[in-house]
Short mmCIF file of the C-alpha atoms (twelve columns), coordinates in Angstrom:
data_MODEL
# 
_entry.id   MODEL 
# 
loop_
_atom_site.group_PDB 
_atom_site.id 
_atom_site.type_symbol 
_atom_site.label_atom_id 
_atom_site.label_alt_id 
_atom_site.label_comp_id 
_atom_site.label_asym_id 
_atom_site.label_seq_id 
_atom_site.Cartn_x 
_atom_site.Cartn_y 
_atom_site.Cartn_z 
_atom_site.pdbx_PDB_model_num 
ATOM 1   C CA . MET A 1   16.669 132.171 -131.187 1 
ATOM 2   C CA . ARG A 2   15.561 135.504 -129.551 1 
ATOM 3   C CA . LEU A 3   14.151 135.103 -126.056 1 
ATOM 4   C CA . ASN A 4   12.354 137.751 -123.944 1 
ATOM 5   C CA . THR A 5   13.522 137.807 -120.529 1 
ATOM 6   C CA . PHE A 6   11.136 138.251 -117.317 1 
ATOM 7   C CA . THR A 7   12.108 138.557 -113.769 1 
ATOM 8   C CA . GLU A 8   9.621  137.575 -111.090 1 
ATOM 9   C CA . ARG A 9   9.242  136.669 -107.362 1 
ATOM 10  C CA . LEU A 10  7.375  133.451 -106.832 1 
ATOM 11  C CA . PRO A 11  6.118  133.742 -103.204 1 
ATOM 12  C CA . PHE A 12  4.966  130.729 -100.969 1 
ATOM 13  C CA . LYS A 13  3.460  130.094 -97.608  1 
ATOM 14  C CA . ALA A 14  6.460  129.376 -95.141  1 
ATOM 15  C CA . PRO A 15  7.980  127.323 -94.063  1 
ATOM 16  C CA . LEU A 16  9.657  125.597 -97.356  1 
ATOM 17  C CA . CYS A 17  12.247 122.955 -96.808  1 
ATOM 18  C CA . PRO A 18  14.446 123.343 -100.119 1 
ATOM 19  C CA . ASP A 19  16.530 120.321 -99.517  1 
ATOM 20  C CA . ASN A 20  14.718 117.285 -101.006 1 
ATOM 21  C CA . LEU A 21  12.724 119.858 -103.598 1 
ATOM 22  C CA . PHE A 22  15.814 121.134 -105.252 1 
ATOM 23  C CA . GLY A 23  17.950 118.194 -104.276 1 
ATOM 24  C CA . HIS A 24  15.776 115.826 -106.080 1 
ATOM 25  C CA . LEU A 25  15.667 118.029 -109.289 1 
ATOM 26  C CA . ILE A 26  19.284 118.416 -109.365 1 
ATOM 27  C CA . ALA A 27  20.072 114.845 -108.567 1 
ATOM 28  C CA . THR A 28  17.786 113.520 -111.368 1 
ATOM 29  C CA . ALA A 29  18.468 116.387 -113.966 1 
ATOM 30  C CA . VAL A 30  18.857 115.315 -117.477 1 
ATOM 31  C CA . PRO A 31  22.241 116.767 -118.854 1 
ATOM 32  C CA . GLY A 32  21.383 119.313 -121.740 1 
ATOM 33  C CA . VAL A 33  17.761 119.815 -120.570 1 
ATOM 34  C CA . GLU A 34  18.416 120.741 -116.723 1 
ATOM 35  C CA . GLU A 35  21.440 122.039 -114.787 1 
ATOM 36  C CA . TRP A 36  22.527 123.478 -111.507 1 
ATOM 37  C CA . ARG A 37  24.883 126.341 -111.618 1 
ATOM 38  C CA . ASP A 38  25.971 128.687 -108.949 1 
ATOM 39  C CA . GLY A 39  22.849 128.148 -106.751 1 
ATOM 40  C CA . VAL A 40  20.314 128.235 -109.722 1 
ATOM 41  C CA . TYR A 41  18.376 125.445 -111.205 1 
ATOM 42  C CA . ARG A 42  17.769 125.903 -115.013 1 
ATOM 43  C CA . ARG A 43  15.526 124.011 -117.429 1 
ATOM 44  C CA . THR A 44  13.868 124.367 -120.673 1 
ATOM 45  C CA . LEU A 45  9.994  124.691 -120.803 1 
ATOM 46  C CA . ARG A 46  7.613  123.426 -123.657 1 
ATOM 47  C CA . LEU A 47  4.936  126.152 -123.843 1 
ATOM 48  C CA . PRO A 48  1.837  126.714 -125.951 1 
ATOM 49  C CA . PHE A 49  3.117  129.461 -128.090 1 
ATOM 50  C CA . GLY A 50  6.824  128.509 -127.984 1 
ATOM 51  C CA . CYS A 51  9.528  127.613 -125.742 1 
ATOM 52  C CA . GLY A 52  11.760 129.083 -122.846 1 
ATOM 53  C CA . ILE A 53  14.034 128.516 -120.058 1 
ATOM 54  C CA . ALA A 54  13.353 128.963 -116.414 1 
ATOM 55  C CA . SER A 55  15.838 129.789 -113.722 1 
ATOM 56  C CA . LEU A 56  14.836 129.258 -110.165 1 
ATOM 57  C CA . ARG A 57  16.844 130.177 -107.028 1 
ATOM 58  C CA . PRO A 58  15.478 129.244 -103.630 1 
ATOM 59  C CA . LEU A 59  15.507 132.162 -101.128 1 
ATOM 60  C CA . THR A 60  14.189 132.521 -97.579  1 
ATOM 61  C CA . ASP A 61  10.866 134.025 -98.261  1 
ATOM 62  C CA . HIS A 62  10.436 133.389 -102.198 1 
ATOM 63  C CA . VAL A 63  11.982 131.535 -105.027 1 
ATOM 64  C CA . ALA A 64  13.708 134.018 -107.401 1 
ATOM 65  C CA . CYS A 65  12.502 133.287 -111.120 1 
ATOM 66  C CA . THR A 66  13.786 134.361 -114.379 1 
ATOM 67  C CA . VAL A 67  12.007 133.011 -117.460 1 
ATOM 68  C CA . GLU A 68  13.209 133.674 -121.104 1 
ATOM 69  C CA . LEU A 69  10.515 133.124 -123.557 1 
ATOM 70  C CA . SER A 70  10.376 132.906 -127.257 1 
ATOM 71  C CA . ASP A 71  6.919  134.149 -127.120 1 
ATOM 72  C CA . GLU A 72  5.832  136.678 -124.330 1 
ATOM 73  C CA . ARG A 73  2.226  135.335 -124.389 1 
ATOM 74  C CA . ASP A 74  3.453  132.318 -122.412 1 
ATOM 75  C CA . LEU A 75  4.543  134.265 -119.434 1 
ATOM 76  C CA . THR A 76  1.544  133.133 -117.311 1 
ATOM 77  C CA . GLU A 77  1.831  129.564 -118.257 1 
ATOM 78  C CA . ALA A 78  5.520  129.624 -117.673 1 
ATOM 79  C CA . LEU A 79  5.155  131.057 -114.264 1 
ATOM 80  C CA . ASP A 80  2.323  128.627 -113.338 1 
ATOM 81  C CA . LEU A 81  4.499  125.550 -114.462 1 
ATOM 82  C CA . CYS A 82  7.386  126.743 -112.128 1 
ATOM 83  C CA . ARG A 83  4.976  126.985 -109.283 1 
ATOM 84  C CA . PHE A 84  3.634  123.539 -110.034 1 
ATOM 85  C CA . LEU A 85  7.242  122.170 -110.475 1 
ATOM 86  C CA . LEU A 86  8.078  123.548 -106.791 1 
ATOM 87  C CA . ASP A 87  4.675  122.643 -105.451 1 
ATOM 88  C CA . LEU A 88  4.529  126.266 -103.982 1 
ATOM 89  C CA . ASP A 89  0.693  126.694 -103.836 1 
ATOM 90  C CA . VAL A 90  0.166  124.069 -100.890 1 
ATOM 91  C CA . ASP A 91  -0.288 125.168 -97.383  1 
ATOM 92  C CA . PRO A 92  2.347  123.524 -95.450  1 
ATOM 93  C CA . ALA A 93  0.711  124.040 -92.071  1 
ATOM 94  C CA . GLU A 94  -2.215 122.051 -93.261  1 
ATOM 95  C CA . VAL A 95  0.095  119.156 -94.494  1 
ATOM 96  C CA . ASP A 96  2.555  119.253 -91.557  1 
ATOM 97  C CA . GLY A 97  -0.301 119.247 -89.007  1 
ATOM 98  C CA . ALA A 98  -2.002 116.187 -90.684  1 
ATOM 99  C CA . LEU A 99  1.175  114.085 -90.740  1 
ATOM 100 C CA . SER A 100 2.606  115.117 -87.478  1 
ATOM 101 C CA . SER A 101 -0.562 113.786 -85.833  1 
ATOM 102 C CA . ASP A 102 0.880  110.364 -86.484  1 
ATOM 103 C CA . PRO A 103 3.388  109.736 -83.676  1 
ATOM 104 C CA . LEU A 104 5.665  107.759 -86.124  1 
ATOM 105 C CA . LEU A 105 5.821  110.599 -88.434  1 
ATOM 106 C CA . ALA A 106 5.819  113.499 -86.111  1 
ATOM 107 C CA . GLN A 107 9.641  113.806 -85.597  1 
ATOM 108 C CA . LEU A 108 10.382 113.710 -89.237  1 
ATOM 109 C CA . VAL A 109 7.962  116.684 -89.826  1 
ATOM 110 C CA . LEU A 110 9.228  118.604 -86.878  1 
ATOM 111 C CA . SER A 111 12.903 118.279 -88.138  1 
ATOM 112 C CA . ALA A 112 11.963 119.322 -91.716  1 
ATOM 113 C CA . PRO A 113 8.801  121.255 -91.881  1 
ATOM 114 C CA . GLY A 114 7.435  122.400 -95.214  1 
ATOM 115 C CA . ARG A 115 8.696  119.655 -97.328  1 
ATOM 116 C CA . ARG A 116 7.308  119.899 -100.831 1 
ATOM 117 C CA . VAL A 117 6.721  117.345 -103.645 1 
ATOM 118 C CA . PRO A 118 9.104  117.761 -106.418 1 
ATOM 119 C CA . ARG A 119 7.211  117.867 -109.845 1 
ATOM 120 C CA . THR A 120 7.742  118.474 -113.329 1 
ATOM 121 C CA . VAL A 121 7.058  121.001 -115.954 1 
ATOM 122 C CA . ASP A 122 6.117  118.416 -118.554 1 
ATOM 123 C CA . GLY A 123 4.137  115.454 -117.637 1 
ATOM 124 C CA . ALA A 124 4.644  113.563 -120.884 1 
ATOM 125 C CA . GLU A 125 8.476  114.209 -120.426 1 
ATOM 126 C CA . PHE A 126 8.492  112.720 -116.913 1 
ATOM 127 C CA . ALA A 127 6.649  109.701 -118.058 1 
ATOM 128 C CA . ILE A 128 8.979  108.931 -120.697 1 
ATOM 129 C CA . ARG A 129 11.764 109.428 -118.072 1 
ATOM 130 C CA . ALA A 130 9.993  107.044 -115.714 1 
ATOM 131 C CA . VAL A 131 10.060 104.473 -118.277 1 
ATOM 132 C CA . LEU A 132 13.787 105.044 -118.932 1 
ATOM 133 C CA . GLY A 133 14.343 104.741 -115.163 1 
ATOM 134 C CA . GLN A 134 12.544 101.403 -114.703 1 
ATOM 135 C CA . GLN A 135 14.790 98.811  -113.001 1 
ATOM 136 C CA . VAL A 136 18.052 100.958 -113.287 1 
ATOM 137 C CA . SER A 137 20.003 103.293 -111.238 1 
ATOM 138 C CA . THR A 138 19.483 107.159 -111.191 1 
ATOM 139 C CA . LYS A 139 22.615 107.560 -113.060 1 
ATOM 140 C CA . ALA A 140 21.688 104.965 -115.593 1 
ATOM 141 C CA . ALA A 141 18.405 106.767 -116.260 1 
ATOM 142 C CA . ARG A 142 20.015 109.998 -116.687 1 
ATOM 143 C CA . THR A 143 22.452 108.428 -119.247 1 
ATOM 144 C CA . HIS A 144 19.660 107.043 -121.276 1 
ATOM 145 C CA . ALA A 145 17.850 110.251 -121.279 1 
ATOM 146 C CA . ALA A 146 20.762 112.289 -122.225 1 
ATOM 147 C CA . ARG A 147 21.473 110.144 -125.264 1 
ATOM 148 C CA . LEU A 148 17.770 110.921 -126.269 1 
ATOM 149 C CA . VAL A 149 18.436 114.528 -125.925 1 
ATOM 150 C CA . SER A 150 21.573 114.484 -127.835 1 
ATOM 151 C CA . ARG A 151 19.894 112.726 -130.746 1 
ATOM 152 C CA . TYR A 152 16.337 114.211 -130.823 1 
ATOM 153 C CA . GLY A 153 16.330 117.270 -128.652 1 
ATOM 154 C CA . THR A 154 15.407 120.835 -129.904 1 
ATOM 155 C CA . PRO A 155 17.953 123.424 -129.113 1 
ATOM 156 C CA . VAL A 156 17.028 126.464 -126.852 1 
ATOM 157 C CA . ARG A 157 19.994 128.557 -126.465 1 
ATOM 158 C CA . ASP A 158 22.477 126.555 -124.378 1 
ATOM 159 C CA . LEU A 159 19.809 123.854 -123.576 1 
ATOM 160 C CA . PHE A 160 17.356 121.491 -125.310 1 
ATOM 161 C CA . LEU A 161 13.736 120.570 -125.042 1 
ATOM 162 C CA . PHE A 162 13.314 116.947 -124.083 1 
ATOM 163 C CA . PRO A 163 12.011 114.876 -126.949 1 
ATOM 164 C CA . LEU A 164 8.619  113.485 -126.901 1 
ATOM 165 C CA . GLU A 165 9.050  111.571 -130.245 1 
ATOM 166 C CA . PHE A 166 11.804 109.167 -131.228 1 
ATOM 167 C CA . ASP A 167 12.789 105.611 -132.535 1 
ATOM 168 C CA . VAL A 168 12.348 103.352 -129.657 1 
ATOM 169 C CA . ALA A 169 14.534 100.747 -131.525 1 
ATOM 170 C CA . GLU A 170 17.563 103.007 -130.793 1 
ATOM 171 C CA . LEU A 171 17.148 102.739 -126.869 1 
ATOM 172 C CA . ALA A 172 19.755 100.476 -125.257 1 
ATOM 173 C CA . MET A 173 17.299 98.567  -122.950 1 
ATOM 174 C CA . PRO A 174 15.488 95.179  -123.028 1 
ATOM 175 C CA . GLU A 175 13.098 94.597  -125.718 1 
ATOM 176 C CA . SER A 176 10.186 94.430  -123.169 1 
ATOM 177 C CA . ARG A 177 10.816 98.040  -122.158 1 
ATOM 178 C CA . ARG A 178 11.015 99.079  -125.564 1 
ATOM 179 C CA . ARG A 179 7.407  97.758  -125.980 1 
ATOM 180 C CA . THR A 180 6.502  99.627  -122.800 1 
ATOM 181 C CA . MET A 181 8.037  102.985 -124.184 1 
ATOM 182 C CA . ALA A 182 6.379  102.544 -127.625 1 
ATOM 183 C CA . ALA A 183 2.920  101.845 -126.031 1 
ATOM 184 C CA . LEU A 184 3.525  105.042 -123.760 1 
ATOM 185 C CA . LEU A 185 4.414  107.153 -126.955 1 
ATOM 186 C CA . GLU A 186 1.420  105.685 -128.815 1 
ATOM 187 C CA . ALA A 187 -0.913 106.614 -125.776 1 
ATOM 188 C CA . LEU A 188 0.553  110.203 -125.654 1 
ATOM 189 C CA . GLN A 189 -0.060 110.725 -129.274 1 
ATOM 190 C CA . SER A 190 -3.599 109.365 -128.800 1 
ATOM 191 C CA . GLY A 191 -4.613 111.864 -126.315 1 
ATOM 192 C CA . LEU A 192 -3.167 110.686 -122.791 1 
ATOM 193 C CA . ASP A 193 -3.219 113.826 -120.815 1 
ATOM 194 C CA . LEU A 194 -0.651 114.067 -118.159 1 
ATOM 195 C CA . SER A 195 -0.877 117.612 -117.328 1 
ATOM 196 C CA . PRO A 196 -1.693 119.261 -113.840 1 
ATOM 197 C CA . THR A 197 -5.296 119.817 -114.987 1 
ATOM 198 C CA . ALA A 198 -5.723 116.191 -116.304 1 
ATOM 199 C CA . ASP A 199 -8.489 113.943 -114.884 1 
ATOM 200 C CA . ARG A 200 -6.227 111.856 -112.487 1 
ATOM 201 C CA . ALA A 201 -8.651 108.723 -112.458 1 
ATOM 202 C CA . VAL A 202 -8.777 108.688 -116.298 1 
ATOM 203 C CA . ALA A 203 -4.937 109.042 -116.584 1 
ATOM 204 C CA . ARG A 204 -4.340 106.331 -113.971 1 
ATOM 205 C CA . GLU A 205 -6.695 103.965 -115.803 1 
ATOM 206 C CA . TRP A 206 -5.082 104.545 -119.208 1 
ATOM 207 C CA . LEU A 207 -1.513 104.265 -117.660 1 
ATOM 208 C CA . THR A 208 -2.447 101.004 -115.778 1 
ATOM 209 C CA . ALA A 209 -3.725 99.460  -119.035 1 
ATOM 210 C CA . LEU A 210 -0.209 99.932  -120.709 1 
ATOM 211 C CA . PRO A 211 2.212  97.065  -120.834 1 
ATOM 212 C CA . GLY A 212 5.056  97.348  -118.282 1 
ATOM 213 C CA . PHE A 213 3.191  99.926  -116.233 1 
ATOM 214 C CA . GLY A 214 3.226  98.753  -112.778 1 
ATOM 215 C CA . PRO A 215 1.984  100.536 -109.509 1 
ATOM 216 C CA . TRP A 216 5.362  102.194 -108.986 1 
ATOM 217 C CA . THR A 217 5.500  103.829 -112.293 1 
ATOM 218 C CA . VAL A 218 1.785  104.750 -112.322 1 
ATOM 219 C CA . GLU A 219 1.974  106.300 -108.818 1 
ATOM 220 C CA . SER A 220 5.354  108.188 -109.697 1 
ATOM 221 C CA . ILE A 221 3.516  109.665 -112.687 1 
ATOM 222 C CA . ALA A 222 0.485  110.686 -110.480 1 
ATOM 223 C CA . MET A 223 2.743  112.369 -108.057 1 
ATOM 224 C CA . ARG A 224 4.888  114.313 -110.292 1 
ATOM 225 C CA . SER A 225 3.148  114.842 -113.415 1 
ATOM 226 C CA . LEU A 226 -0.455 115.089 -112.307 1 
ATOM 227 C CA . GLY A 227 0.299  116.579 -108.881 1 
ATOM 228 C CA . ASP A 228 -1.734 114.081 -106.892 1 
ATOM 229 C CA . PRO A 229 -0.964 115.104 -103.154 1 
ATOM 230 C CA . ASP A 230 -2.142 111.461 -102.133 1 
ATOM 231 C CA . ALA A 231 -0.023 109.398 -104.572 1 
ATOM 232 C CA . PHE A 232 1.771  106.747 -102.729 1 
ATOM 233 C CA . LEU A 233 4.761  104.262 -103.535 1 
ATOM 234 C CA . PRO A 234 4.285  101.313 -101.062 1 
ATOM 235 C CA . THR A 235 6.562  99.019  -103.299 1 
ATOM 236 C CA . ASP A 236 9.360  101.432 -103.363 1 
ATOM 237 C CA . LEU A 237 12.457 100.060 -101.697 1 
ATOM 238 C CA . GLY A 238 13.608 103.188 -100.106 1 
ATOM 239 C CA . ILE A 239 10.017 103.707 -98.569  1 
ATOM 240 C CA . ARG A 240 9.942  100.013 -97.135  1 
ATOM 241 C CA . LEU A 241 13.243 100.530 -95.518  1 
ATOM 242 C CA . ALA A 242 12.372 103.697 -94.051  1 
ATOM 243 C CA . ALA A 243 8.919  102.392 -92.806  1 
ATOM 244 C CA . LYS A 244 10.601 99.471  -91.141  1 
ATOM 245 C CA . ALA A 245 13.138 101.565 -89.480  1 
ATOM 246 C CA . LEU A 246 10.428 103.853 -88.065  1 
ATOM 247 C CA . GLY A 247 8.406  100.743 -86.799  1 
ATOM 248 C CA . LEU A 248 5.804  100.925 -89.426  1 
ATOM 249 C CA . PRO A 249 4.641  97.927  -91.589  1 
ATOM 250 C CA . SER A 250 7.124  97.176  -94.672  1 
ATOM 251 C CA . THR A 251 5.046  94.953  -96.653  1 
ATOM 252 C CA . PRO A 252 3.333  96.878  -99.412  1 
ATOM 253 C CA . GLY A 253 -0.381 95.729  -98.443  1 
ATOM 254 C CA . ALA A 254 0.147  96.390  -94.753  1 
ATOM 255 C CA . LEU A 255 1.862  99.656  -95.365  1 
ATOM 256 C CA . VAL A 256 -1.026 100.847 -97.772  1 
ATOM 257 C CA . ARG A 257 -3.475 100.017 -94.940  1 
ATOM 258 C CA . ARG A 258 -1.444 102.011 -92.397  1 
ATOM 259 C CA . SER A 259 -1.062 104.829 -94.653  1 
ATOM 260 C CA . GLU A 260 -4.691 105.432 -94.697  1 
ATOM 261 C CA . VAL A 261 -4.201 107.806 -91.652  1 
ATOM 262 C CA . TRP A 262 -1.997 110.098 -93.827  1 
ATOM 263 C CA . ARG A 263 -4.656 110.632 -96.496  1 
ATOM 264 C CA . PRO A 264 -5.052 112.898 -98.443  1 
ATOM 265 C CA . TRP A 265 -1.185 113.850 -98.096  1 
ATOM 266 C CA . ARG A 266 0.433  110.602 -98.697  1 
ATOM 267 C CA . ALA A 267 2.797  112.082 -101.402 1 
ATOM 268 C CA . TYR A 268 4.276  114.356 -98.595  1 
ATOM 269 C CA . ALA A 269 4.691  111.364 -96.270  1 
ATOM 270 C CA . VAL A 270 6.614  109.850 -99.020  1 
ATOM 271 C CA . GLN A 271 9.116  112.653 -99.208  1 
ATOM 272 C CA . HIS A 272 9.651  112.448 -95.412  1 
ATOM 273 C CA . LEU A 273 10.198 108.676 -95.624  1 
ATOM 274 C CA . TRP A 274 12.615 109.072 -98.595  1 
ATOM 275 C CA . ALA A 275 14.468 111.722 -96.563  1 
ATOM 276 C CA . THR A 276 15.462 109.121 -94.031  1 
ATOM 277 C CA . GLY A 277 18.074 107.593 -96.364  1 
ATOM 278 C CA . ASP A 278 21.373 109.013 -97.327  1 
ATOM 279 C CA . HIS A 279 20.737 109.790 -101.035 1 
ATOM 280 C CA . GLU A 280 21.755 112.711 -103.075 1 
ATOM 281 C CA . VAL A 281 18.127 113.459 -103.835 1 
ATOM 282 C CA . ASN A 282 17.717 114.796 -100.308 1 
ATOM 283 C CA . ARG A 283 20.184 117.444 -100.191 1 
ATOM 284 C CA . ILE A 284 21.405 120.468 -102.370 1 
ATOM 285 C CA . PRO A 285 24.995 120.348 -103.437 1 
ATOM 286 C CA . ALA A 286 27.472 122.637 -101.546 1 
# 
């Protein structure tokens, strides 16, 4: 496949904390679709006129971006997706100022200003991966996804597009989660929009009605696929442990009530809370 190459600078408002941003993308990367090599994160793109590969390197004042495209008409869309993936259009001063007004979050914000929310370039892909990751470890979720890619992925040079259609009967998971996956695939084919421009309320309502979609899955998709800056995960174990350590409520209902003061930036509070744990998603590999 012949690809046209374009090199761009992706500017952002400083500061930018790359640790959890690239760390999360690297730690959860699906083999064959994404990779981290020599300080560059690479992944495939599904685009209106074709496909491509984005290569992203974090630098002090910008992200160096190279996109390889099968159709040059996709350049603007590809760059927009890269900016969305890295959450480069937010004003970190506004977010940090709001969250640091809470004395229990202030030190976290001060120690790592400019945290962004790691997102996705394909909302449908992320939703499928979210179901694959239900009740299993990050490593197991990557393994499930890699098997799908090797069986159904579309080659783009040395990588593959993540498949959005496949036989759920082949998934090595409980029957209940196969039903959940089948329901999601049917919804996506029936018009469920999980793009950054989707109506978030409509998408949440549709997702919530699907079997096997609890609050954690719905809010994870809202955060990373829809780009909702106020998405919140009060049932997440890592969030509850971090909250307890900071002196915040650790039961979901009480934590939701306490989180009202972080609105409309609760997705960023999630990043700060997650970062209190010793997990590979919080650091870029040496």
